[in-house]
PDB file of C-alpha atoms in Angstrom:
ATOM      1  CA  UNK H   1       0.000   0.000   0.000  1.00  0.00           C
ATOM      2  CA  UNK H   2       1.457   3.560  -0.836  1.00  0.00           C
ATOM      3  CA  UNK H   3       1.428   6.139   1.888  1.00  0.00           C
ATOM      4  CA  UNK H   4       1.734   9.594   1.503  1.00  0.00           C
ATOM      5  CA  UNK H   5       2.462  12.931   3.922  1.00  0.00           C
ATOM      6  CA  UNK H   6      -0.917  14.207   4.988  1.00  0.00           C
ATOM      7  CA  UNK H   7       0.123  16.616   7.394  1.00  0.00           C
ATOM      8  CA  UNK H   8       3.243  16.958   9.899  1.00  0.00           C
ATOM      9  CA  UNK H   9       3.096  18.755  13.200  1.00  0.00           C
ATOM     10  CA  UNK H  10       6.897  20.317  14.410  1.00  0.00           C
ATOM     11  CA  UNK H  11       7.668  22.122  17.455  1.00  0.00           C
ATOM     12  CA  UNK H  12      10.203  24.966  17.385  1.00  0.00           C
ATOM     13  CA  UNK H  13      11.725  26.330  19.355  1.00  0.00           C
ATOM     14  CA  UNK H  14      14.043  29.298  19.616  1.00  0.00           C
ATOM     15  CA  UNK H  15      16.510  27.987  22.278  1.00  0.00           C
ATOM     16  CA  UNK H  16      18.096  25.614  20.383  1.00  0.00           C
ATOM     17  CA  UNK H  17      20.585  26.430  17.809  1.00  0.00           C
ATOM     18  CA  UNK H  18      18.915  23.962  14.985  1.00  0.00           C
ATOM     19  CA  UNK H  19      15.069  25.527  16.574  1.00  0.00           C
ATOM     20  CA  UNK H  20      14.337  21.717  16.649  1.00  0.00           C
ATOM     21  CA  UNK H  21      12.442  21.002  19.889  1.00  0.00           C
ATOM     22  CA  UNK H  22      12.597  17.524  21.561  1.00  0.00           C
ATOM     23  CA  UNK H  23      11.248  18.554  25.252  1.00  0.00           C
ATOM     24  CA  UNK H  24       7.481  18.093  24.194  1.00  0.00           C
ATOM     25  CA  UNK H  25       4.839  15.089  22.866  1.00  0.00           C
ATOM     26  CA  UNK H  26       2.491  15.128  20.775  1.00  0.00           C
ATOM     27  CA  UNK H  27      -0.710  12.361  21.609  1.00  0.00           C
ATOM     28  CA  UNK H  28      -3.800  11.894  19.756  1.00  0.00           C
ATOM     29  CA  UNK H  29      -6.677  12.258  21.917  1.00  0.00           C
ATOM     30  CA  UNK H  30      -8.725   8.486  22.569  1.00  0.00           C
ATOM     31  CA  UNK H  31     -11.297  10.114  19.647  1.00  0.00           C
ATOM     32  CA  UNK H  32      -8.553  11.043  16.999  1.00  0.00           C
ATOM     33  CA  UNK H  33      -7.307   7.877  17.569  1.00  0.00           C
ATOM     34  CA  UNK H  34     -10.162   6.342  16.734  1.00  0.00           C
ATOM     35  CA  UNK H  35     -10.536   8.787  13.171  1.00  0.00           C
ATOM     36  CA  UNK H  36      -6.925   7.849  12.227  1.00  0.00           C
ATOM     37  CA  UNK H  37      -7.636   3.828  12.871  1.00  0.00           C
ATOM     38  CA  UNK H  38     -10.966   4.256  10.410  1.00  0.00           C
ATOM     39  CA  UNK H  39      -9.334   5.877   7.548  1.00  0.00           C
ATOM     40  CA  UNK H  40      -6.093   3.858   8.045  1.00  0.00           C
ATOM     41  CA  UNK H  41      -3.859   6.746   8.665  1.00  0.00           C
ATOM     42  CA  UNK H  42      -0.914   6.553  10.371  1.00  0.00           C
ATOM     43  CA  UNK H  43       1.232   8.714  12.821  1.00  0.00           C
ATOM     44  CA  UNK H  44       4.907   8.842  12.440  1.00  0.00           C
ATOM     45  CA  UNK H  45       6.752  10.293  15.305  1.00  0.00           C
ATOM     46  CA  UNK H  46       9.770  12.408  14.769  1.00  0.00           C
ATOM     47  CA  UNK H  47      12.337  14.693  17.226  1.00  0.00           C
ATOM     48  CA  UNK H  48      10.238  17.491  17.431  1.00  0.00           C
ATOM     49  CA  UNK H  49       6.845  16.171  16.379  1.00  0.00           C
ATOM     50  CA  UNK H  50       4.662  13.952  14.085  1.00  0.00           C
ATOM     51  CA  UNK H  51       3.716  13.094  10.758  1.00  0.00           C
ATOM     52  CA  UNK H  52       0.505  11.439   9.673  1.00  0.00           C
ATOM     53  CA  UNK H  53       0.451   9.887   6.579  1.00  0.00           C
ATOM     54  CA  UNK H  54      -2.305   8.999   4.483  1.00  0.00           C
ATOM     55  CA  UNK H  55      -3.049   5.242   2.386  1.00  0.00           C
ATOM     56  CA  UNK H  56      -3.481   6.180  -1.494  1.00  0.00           C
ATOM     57  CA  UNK H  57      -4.512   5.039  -4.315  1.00  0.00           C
ATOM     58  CA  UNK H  58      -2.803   4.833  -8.040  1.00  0.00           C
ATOM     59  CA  UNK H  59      -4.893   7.806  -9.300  1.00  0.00           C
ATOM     60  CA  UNK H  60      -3.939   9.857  -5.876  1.00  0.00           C
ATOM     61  CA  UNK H  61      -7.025   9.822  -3.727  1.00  0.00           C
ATOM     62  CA  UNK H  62      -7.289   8.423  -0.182  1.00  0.00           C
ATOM     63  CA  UNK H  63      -8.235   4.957   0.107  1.00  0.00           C
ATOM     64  CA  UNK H  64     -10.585   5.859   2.198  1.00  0.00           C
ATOM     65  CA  UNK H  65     -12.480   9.070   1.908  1.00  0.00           C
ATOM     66  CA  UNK H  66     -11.230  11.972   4.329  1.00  0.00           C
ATOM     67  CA  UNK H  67     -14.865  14.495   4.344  1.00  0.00           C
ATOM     68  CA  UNK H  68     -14.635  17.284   4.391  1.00  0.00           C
ATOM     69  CA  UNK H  69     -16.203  17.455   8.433  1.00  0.00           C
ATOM     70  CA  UNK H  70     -12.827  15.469   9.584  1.00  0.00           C
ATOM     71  CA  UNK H  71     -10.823  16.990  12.893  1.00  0.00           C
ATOM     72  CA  UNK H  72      -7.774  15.470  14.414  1.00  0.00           C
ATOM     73  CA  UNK H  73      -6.973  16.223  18.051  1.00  0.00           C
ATOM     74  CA  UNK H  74      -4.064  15.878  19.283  1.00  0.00           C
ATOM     75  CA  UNK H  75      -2.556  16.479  22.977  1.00  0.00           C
ATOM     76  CA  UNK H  76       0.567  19.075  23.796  1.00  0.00           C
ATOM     77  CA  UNK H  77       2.541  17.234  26.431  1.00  0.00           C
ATOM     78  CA  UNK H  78       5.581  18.064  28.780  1.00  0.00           C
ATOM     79  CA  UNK H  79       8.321  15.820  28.526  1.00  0.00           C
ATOM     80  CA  UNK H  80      11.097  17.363  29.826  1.00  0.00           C
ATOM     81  CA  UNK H  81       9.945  19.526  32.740  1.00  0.00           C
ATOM     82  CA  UNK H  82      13.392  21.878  32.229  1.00  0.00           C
ATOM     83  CA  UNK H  83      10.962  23.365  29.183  1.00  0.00           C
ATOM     84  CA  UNK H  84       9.298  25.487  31.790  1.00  0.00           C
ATOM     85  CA  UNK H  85      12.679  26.704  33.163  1.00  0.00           C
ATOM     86  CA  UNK H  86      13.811  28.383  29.345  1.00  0.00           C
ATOM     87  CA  UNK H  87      10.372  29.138  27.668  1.00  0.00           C
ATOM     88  CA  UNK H  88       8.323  32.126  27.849  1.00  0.00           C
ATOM     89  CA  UNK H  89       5.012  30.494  29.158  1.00  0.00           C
ATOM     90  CA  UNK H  90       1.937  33.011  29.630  1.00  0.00           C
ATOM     91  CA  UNK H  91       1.090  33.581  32.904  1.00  0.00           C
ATOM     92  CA  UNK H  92      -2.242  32.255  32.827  1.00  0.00           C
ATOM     93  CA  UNK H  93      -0.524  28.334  32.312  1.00  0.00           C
ATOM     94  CA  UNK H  94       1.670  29.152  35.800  1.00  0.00           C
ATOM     95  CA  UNK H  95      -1.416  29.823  38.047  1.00  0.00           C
ATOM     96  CA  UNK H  96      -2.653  27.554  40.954  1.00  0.00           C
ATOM     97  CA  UNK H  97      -4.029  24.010  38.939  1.00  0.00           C
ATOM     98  CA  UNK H  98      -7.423  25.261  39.694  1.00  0.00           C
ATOM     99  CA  UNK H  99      -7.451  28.206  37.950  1.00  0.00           C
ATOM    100  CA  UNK H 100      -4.733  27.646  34.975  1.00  0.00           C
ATOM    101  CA  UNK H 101      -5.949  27.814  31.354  1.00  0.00           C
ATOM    102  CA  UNK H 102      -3.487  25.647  28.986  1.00  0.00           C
ATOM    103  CA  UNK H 103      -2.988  26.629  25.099  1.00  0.00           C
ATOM    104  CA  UNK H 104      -4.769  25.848  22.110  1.00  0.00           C
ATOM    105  CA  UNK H 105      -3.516  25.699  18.720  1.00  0.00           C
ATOM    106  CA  UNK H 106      -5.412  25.428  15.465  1.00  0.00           C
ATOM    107  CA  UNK H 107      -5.033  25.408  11.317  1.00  0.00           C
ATOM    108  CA  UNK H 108      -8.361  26.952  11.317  1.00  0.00           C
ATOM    109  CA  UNK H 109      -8.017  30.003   9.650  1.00  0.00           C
ATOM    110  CA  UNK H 110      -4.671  28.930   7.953  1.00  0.00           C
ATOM    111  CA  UNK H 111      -5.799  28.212   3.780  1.00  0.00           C
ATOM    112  CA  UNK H 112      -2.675  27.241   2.149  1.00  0.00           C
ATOM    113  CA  UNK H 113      -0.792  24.274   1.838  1.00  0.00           C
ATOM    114  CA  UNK H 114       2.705  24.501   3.025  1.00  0.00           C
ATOM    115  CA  UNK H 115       4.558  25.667   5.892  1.00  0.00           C
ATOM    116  CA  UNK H 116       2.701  27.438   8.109  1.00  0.00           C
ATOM    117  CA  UNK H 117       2.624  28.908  11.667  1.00  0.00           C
ATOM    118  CA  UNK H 118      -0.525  27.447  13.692  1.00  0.00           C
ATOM    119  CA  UNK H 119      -2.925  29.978  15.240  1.00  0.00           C
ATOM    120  CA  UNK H 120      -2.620  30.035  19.202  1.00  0.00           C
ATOM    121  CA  UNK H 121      -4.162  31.337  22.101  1.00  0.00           C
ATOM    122  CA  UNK H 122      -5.528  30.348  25.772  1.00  0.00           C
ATOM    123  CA  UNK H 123      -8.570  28.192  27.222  1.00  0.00           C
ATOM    124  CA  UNK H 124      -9.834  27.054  30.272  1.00  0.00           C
ATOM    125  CA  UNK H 125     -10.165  23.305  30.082  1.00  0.00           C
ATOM    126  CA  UNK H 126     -12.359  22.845  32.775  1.00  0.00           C
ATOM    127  CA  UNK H 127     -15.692  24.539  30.650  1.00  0.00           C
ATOM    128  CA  UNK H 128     -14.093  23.833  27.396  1.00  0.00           C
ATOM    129  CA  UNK H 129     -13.844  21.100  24.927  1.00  0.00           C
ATOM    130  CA  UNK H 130     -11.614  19.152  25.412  1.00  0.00           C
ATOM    131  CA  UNK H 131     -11.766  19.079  29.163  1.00  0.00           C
ATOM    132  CA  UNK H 132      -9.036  18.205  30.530  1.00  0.00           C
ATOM    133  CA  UNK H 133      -7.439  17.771  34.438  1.00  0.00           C
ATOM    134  CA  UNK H 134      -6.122  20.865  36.015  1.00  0.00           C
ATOM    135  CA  UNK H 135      -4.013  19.395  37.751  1.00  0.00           C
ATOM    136  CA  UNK H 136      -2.000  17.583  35.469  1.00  0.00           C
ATOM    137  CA  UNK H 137       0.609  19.918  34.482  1.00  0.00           C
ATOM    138  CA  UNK H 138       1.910  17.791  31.517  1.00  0.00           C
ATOM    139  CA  UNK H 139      -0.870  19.019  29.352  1.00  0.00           C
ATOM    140  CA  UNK H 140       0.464  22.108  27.870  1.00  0.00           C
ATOM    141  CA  UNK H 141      -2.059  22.233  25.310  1.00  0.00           C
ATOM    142  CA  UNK H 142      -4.656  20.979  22.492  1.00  0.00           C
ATOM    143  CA  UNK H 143      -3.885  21.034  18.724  1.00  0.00           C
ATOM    144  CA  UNK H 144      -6.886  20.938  16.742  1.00  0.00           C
ATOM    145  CA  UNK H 145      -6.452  20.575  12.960  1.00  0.00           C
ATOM    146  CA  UNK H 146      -9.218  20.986  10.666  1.00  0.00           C
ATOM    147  CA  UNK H 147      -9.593  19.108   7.528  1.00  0.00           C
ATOM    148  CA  UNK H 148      -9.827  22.263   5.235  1.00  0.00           C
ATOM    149  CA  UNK H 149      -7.822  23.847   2.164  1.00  0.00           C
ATOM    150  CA  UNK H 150      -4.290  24.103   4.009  1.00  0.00           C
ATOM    151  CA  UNK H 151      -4.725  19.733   3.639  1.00  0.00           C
ATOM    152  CA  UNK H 152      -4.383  18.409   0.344  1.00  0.00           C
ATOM    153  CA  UNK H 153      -6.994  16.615  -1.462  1.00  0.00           C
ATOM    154  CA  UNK H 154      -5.324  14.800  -4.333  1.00  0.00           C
ATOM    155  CA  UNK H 155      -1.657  13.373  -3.356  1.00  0.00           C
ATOM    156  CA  UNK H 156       0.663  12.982  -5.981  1.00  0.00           C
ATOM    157  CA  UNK H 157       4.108  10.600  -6.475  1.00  0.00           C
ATOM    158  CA  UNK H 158       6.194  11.852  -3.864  1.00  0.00           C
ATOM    159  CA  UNK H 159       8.461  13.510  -5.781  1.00  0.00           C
ATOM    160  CA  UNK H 160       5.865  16.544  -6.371  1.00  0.00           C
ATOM    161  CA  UNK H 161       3.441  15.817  -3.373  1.00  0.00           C
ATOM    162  CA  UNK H 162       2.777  18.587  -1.923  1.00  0.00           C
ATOM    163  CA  UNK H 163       2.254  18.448   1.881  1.00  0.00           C
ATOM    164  CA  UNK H 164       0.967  20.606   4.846  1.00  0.00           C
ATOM    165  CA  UNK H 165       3.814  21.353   7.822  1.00  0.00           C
ATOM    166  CA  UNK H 166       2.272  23.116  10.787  1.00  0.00           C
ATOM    167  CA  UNK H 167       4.692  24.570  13.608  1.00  0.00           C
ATOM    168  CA  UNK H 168       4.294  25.359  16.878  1.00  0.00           C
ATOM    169  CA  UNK H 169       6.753  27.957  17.801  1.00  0.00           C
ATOM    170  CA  UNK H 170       8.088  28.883  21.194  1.00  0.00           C
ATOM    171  CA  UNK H 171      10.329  31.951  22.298  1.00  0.00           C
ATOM    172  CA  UNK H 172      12.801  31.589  24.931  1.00  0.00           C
ATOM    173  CA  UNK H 173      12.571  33.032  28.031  1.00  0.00           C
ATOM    174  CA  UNK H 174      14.208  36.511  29.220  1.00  0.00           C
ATOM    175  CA  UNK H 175      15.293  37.622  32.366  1.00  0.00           C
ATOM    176  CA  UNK H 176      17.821  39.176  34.297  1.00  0.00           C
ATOM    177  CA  UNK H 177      21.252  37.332  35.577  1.00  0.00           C
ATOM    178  CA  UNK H 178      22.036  37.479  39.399  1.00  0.00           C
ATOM    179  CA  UNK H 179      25.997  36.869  40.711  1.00  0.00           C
ATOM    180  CA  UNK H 180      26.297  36.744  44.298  1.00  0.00           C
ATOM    181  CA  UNK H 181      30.059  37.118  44.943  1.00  0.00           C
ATOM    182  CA  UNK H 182      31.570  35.702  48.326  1.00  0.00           C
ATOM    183  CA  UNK H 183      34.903  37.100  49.026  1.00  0.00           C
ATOM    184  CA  UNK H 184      36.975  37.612  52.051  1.00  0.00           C
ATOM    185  CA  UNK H 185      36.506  40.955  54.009  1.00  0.00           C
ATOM    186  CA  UNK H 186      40.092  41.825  53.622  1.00  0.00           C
ATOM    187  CA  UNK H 187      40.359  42.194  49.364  1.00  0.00           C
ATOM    188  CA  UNK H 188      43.774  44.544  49.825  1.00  0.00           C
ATOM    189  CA  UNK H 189      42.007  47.164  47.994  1.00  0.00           C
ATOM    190  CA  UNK H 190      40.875  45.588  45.270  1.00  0.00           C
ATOM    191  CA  UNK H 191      37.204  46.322  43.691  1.00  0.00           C
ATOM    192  CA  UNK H 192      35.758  43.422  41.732  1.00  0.00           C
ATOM    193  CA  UNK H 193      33.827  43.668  38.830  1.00  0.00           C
ATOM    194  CA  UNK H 194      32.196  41.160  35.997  1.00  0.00           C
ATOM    195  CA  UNK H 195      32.469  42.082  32.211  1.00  0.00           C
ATOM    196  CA  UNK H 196      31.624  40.346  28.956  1.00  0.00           C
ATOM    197  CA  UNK H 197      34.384  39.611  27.461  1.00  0.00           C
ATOM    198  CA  UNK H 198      33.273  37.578  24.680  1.00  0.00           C
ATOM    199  CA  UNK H 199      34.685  39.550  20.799  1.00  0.00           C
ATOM    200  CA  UNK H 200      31.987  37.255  18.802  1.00  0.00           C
ATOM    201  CA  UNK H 201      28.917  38.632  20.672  1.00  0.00           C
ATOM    202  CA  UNK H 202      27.096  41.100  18.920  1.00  0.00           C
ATOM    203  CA  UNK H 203      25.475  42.673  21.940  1.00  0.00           C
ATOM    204  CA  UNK H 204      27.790  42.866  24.893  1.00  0.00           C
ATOM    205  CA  UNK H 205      25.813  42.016  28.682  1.00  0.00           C
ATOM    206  CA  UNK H 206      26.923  44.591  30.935  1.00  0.00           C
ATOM    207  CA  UNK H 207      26.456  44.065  34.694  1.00  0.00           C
ATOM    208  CA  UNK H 208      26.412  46.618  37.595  1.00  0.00           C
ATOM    209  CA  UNK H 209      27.046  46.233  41.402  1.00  0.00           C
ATOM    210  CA  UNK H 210      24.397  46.524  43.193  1.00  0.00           C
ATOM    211  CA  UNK H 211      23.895  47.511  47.143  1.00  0.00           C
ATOM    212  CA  UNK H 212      22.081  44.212  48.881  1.00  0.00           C
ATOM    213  CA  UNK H 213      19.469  44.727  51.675  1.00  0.00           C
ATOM    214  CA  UNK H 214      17.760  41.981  53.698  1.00  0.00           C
ATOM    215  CA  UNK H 215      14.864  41.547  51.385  1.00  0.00           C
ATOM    216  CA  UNK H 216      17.141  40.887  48.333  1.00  0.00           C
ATOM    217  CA  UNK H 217      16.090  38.077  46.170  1.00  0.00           C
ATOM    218  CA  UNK H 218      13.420  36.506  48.250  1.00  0.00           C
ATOM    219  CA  UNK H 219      15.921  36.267  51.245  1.00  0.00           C
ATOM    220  CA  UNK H 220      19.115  35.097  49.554  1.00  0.00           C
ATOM    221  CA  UNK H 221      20.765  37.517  51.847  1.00  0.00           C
ATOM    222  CA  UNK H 222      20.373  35.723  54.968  1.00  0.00           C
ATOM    223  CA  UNK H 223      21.301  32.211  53.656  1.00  0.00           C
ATOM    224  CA  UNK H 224      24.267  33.978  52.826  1.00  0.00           C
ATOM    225  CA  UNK H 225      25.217  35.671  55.845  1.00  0.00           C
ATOM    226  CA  UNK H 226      24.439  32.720  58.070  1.00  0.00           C
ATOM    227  CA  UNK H 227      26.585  30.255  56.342  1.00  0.00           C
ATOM    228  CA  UNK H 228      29.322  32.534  55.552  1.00  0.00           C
ATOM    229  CA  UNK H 229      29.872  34.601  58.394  1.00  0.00           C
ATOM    230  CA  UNK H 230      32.066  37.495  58.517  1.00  0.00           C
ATOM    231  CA  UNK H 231      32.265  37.056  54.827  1.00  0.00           C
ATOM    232  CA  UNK H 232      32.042  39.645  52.389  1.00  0.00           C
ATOM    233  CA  UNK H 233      29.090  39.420  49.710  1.00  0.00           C
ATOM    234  CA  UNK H 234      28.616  41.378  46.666  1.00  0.00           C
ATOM    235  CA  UNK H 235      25.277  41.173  44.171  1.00  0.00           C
ATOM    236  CA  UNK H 236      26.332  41.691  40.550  1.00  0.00           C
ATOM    237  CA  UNK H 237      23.022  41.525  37.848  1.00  0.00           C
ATOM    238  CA  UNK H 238      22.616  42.088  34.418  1.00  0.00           C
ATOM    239  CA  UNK H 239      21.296  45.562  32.883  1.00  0.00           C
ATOM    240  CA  UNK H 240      19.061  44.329  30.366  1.00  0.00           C
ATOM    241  CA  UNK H 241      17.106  40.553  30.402  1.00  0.00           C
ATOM    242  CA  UNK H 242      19.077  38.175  28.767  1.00  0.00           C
ATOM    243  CA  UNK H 243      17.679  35.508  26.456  1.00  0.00           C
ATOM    244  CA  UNK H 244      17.793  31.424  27.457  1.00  0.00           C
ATOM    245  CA  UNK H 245      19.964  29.835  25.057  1.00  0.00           C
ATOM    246  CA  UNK H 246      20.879  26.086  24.403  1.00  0.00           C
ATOM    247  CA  UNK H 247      24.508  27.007  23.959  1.00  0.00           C
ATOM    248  CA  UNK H 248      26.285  28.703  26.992  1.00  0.00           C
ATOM    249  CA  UNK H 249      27.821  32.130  26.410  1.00  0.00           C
ATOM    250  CA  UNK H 250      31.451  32.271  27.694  1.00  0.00           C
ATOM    251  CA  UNK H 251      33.582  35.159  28.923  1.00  0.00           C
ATOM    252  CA  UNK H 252      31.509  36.432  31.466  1.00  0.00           C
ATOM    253  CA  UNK H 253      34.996  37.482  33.759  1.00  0.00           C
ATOM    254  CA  UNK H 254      35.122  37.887  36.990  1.00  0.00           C
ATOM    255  CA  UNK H 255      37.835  40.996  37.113  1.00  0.00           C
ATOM    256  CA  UNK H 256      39.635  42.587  40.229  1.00  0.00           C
ATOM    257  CA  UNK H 257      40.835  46.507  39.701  1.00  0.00           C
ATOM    258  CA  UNK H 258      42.538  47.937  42.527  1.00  0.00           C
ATOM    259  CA  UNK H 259      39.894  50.407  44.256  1.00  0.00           C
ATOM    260  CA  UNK H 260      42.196  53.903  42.786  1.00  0.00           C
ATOM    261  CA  UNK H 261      41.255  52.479  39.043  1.00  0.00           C
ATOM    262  CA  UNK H 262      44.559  53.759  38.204  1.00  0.00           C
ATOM    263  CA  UNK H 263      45.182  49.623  37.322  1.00  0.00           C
ATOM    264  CA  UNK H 264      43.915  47.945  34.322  1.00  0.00           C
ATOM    265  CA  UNK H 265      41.281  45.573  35.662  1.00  0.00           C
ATOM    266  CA  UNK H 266      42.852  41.557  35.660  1.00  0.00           C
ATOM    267  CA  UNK H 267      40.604  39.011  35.193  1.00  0.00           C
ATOM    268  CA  UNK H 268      40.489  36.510  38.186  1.00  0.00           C
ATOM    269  CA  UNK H 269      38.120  33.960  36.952  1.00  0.00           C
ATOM    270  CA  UNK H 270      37.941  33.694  32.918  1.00  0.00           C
ATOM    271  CA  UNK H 271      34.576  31.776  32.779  1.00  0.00           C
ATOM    272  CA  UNK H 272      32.149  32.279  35.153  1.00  0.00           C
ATOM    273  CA  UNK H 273      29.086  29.596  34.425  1.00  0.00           C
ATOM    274  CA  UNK H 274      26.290  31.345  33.363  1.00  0.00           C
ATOM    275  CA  UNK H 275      23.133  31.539  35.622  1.00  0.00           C
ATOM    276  CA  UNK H 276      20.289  28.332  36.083  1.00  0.00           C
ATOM    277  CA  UNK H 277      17.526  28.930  33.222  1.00  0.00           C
ATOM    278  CA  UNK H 278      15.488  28.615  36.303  1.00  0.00           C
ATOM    279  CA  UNK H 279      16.360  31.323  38.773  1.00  0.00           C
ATOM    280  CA  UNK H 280      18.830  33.180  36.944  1.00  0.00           C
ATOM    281  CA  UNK H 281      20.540  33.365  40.168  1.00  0.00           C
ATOM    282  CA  UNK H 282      24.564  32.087  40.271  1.00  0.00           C
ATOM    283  CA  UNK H 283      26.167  32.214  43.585  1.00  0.00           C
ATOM    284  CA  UNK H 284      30.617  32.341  43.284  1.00  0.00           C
ATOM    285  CA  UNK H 285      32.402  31.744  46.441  1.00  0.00           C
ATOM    286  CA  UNK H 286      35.702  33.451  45.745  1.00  0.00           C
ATOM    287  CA  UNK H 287      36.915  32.259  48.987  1.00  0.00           C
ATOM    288  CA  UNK H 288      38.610  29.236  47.429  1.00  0.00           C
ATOM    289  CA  UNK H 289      40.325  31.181  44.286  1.00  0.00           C
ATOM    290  CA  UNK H 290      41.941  33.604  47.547  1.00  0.00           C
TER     291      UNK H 290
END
């Protein structure tokens, strides 16, 4: 029997150097399942997604006719829970389970065939259809695709089928970068200071020192101060939000200058590892480099 593309679903993913996203699945729901098994279509899985593929016949029609009324479901799940930590995520998914709406995507207004961007926005899938647990936090979302004019009808050889790819895109997270800098009281005047020291980089990240109070980062301060005391502790962070990336940026120096400035600054620590997608927060103790 000869198969051809019907349609391919791909997650992307601006994190990741190739934009190919592995961290998410893509299910049919129990009723898609059962639409795919009675017209004989089948779903091929790939890195970032799926492909469904359609039996055909020698003139190029379906072996089995796909009307015009058809919609395949499918379910957006979490499979590597670090997705959360680098992707912007509206806030309406983050709220308490009872309350969070999760994302639906759809070719519905899409009319081409091709490669195309799928429509998004935000439902609550406790009144909607399909309802779905609030408190299972692997569902990130429904994809509903609509058997319209962005599918094709008539499938030719393969060498000049056309197909349908939809993506689903994703845009990575920004936020500020923390250092917390533990040093010993005593730095013989010296001043430290972080730079980006990085030629290749188009934009340079520029960091200031910033004056720490109790209330600093959600009580960093006092973890601090009670397992290093009589230490000194400095709070470097970022001027601008930085973007998650898959590939680490490197050069971020840790510099001492002494405190006249009369001295060209000397780096101390050539790579400092950039911050946790998750917190954004690094913490350097110094105290072993002294």
């Amino acid at each position: 029997m000869n198969y051809q593309g019907l349609f391919e679903l791909s997650i992307i993913h601006d994190y990741y150097q190739n934009k190919v996203c592995p961290d998410l699945n893509i299910e049919p729901t129990p009723e898609c399942r059962q639409i795919l098994a009675s017209h004989r279509l089948l779903v091929k899985n790939k890195v970032n997604g799926i492909q469904v593929i359609v039996p055909v016949t020698e003139t190029g029609q379906p072996w089995l006719e796909l009307t015009d009324d058809l919609v395949f479901t499918f379910l957006l799940k979490i499979k590597n829970s670090s997705f959360l930590d680098f992707t912007h995520i509206n806030a309406k998914f983050t709220r308490a389970p009872n309350e969070r709406y999760i994302y639906w995507f759809s070719n519905q207004t899409i009319t081409g065939i091709g490669v195309s961007s799928l429509e998004r926005t935000l439902y609550d899938p406790k009144t909607a259809e399909p309802k779905l647990p609030p408190q299972d936090r692997n569902n990130l979302g429904v994809i509903t695709i609509y058997n319209n004019s962005s599918l094709p009808k008539v499938f030719l050889p393969k060498s000049s089928n056309q197909t349908s790819e939809y993506q689903i895109s994703w845009q990575s997270k920004r936020q500020h970068w923390y250092y917390y800098l533990i040093t010993e009281p005593e730095t013989n005047g010296d001043v430290f200071l972080i730079a980006d020291a990085a030629d290749a980089r188009a934009e340079k990240i520029k960091f200031t020192k910033n004056e720490i109070n109790q209330s600093d980062r959600d009580q960093l301060y006092h973890v601090f101060t009670e397992r290093f005391a009589g230490k000194q502790l400095y709070l470097f962070s970022s001027e601008t939000e930085i973007n998650c990336q898959e590939k680490g940026r490197k050069h971020i120096q840790l510099l001492k200058q002494k405190q006249n400035g009369k001295s060209k600054p000397t780096v101390w620590i050539n790579h400092l590892p950039n911050p946790p997608n998750r917190t954004g927060i690094q913490v350097i103790n110094a105290l072993k480099f002294v």
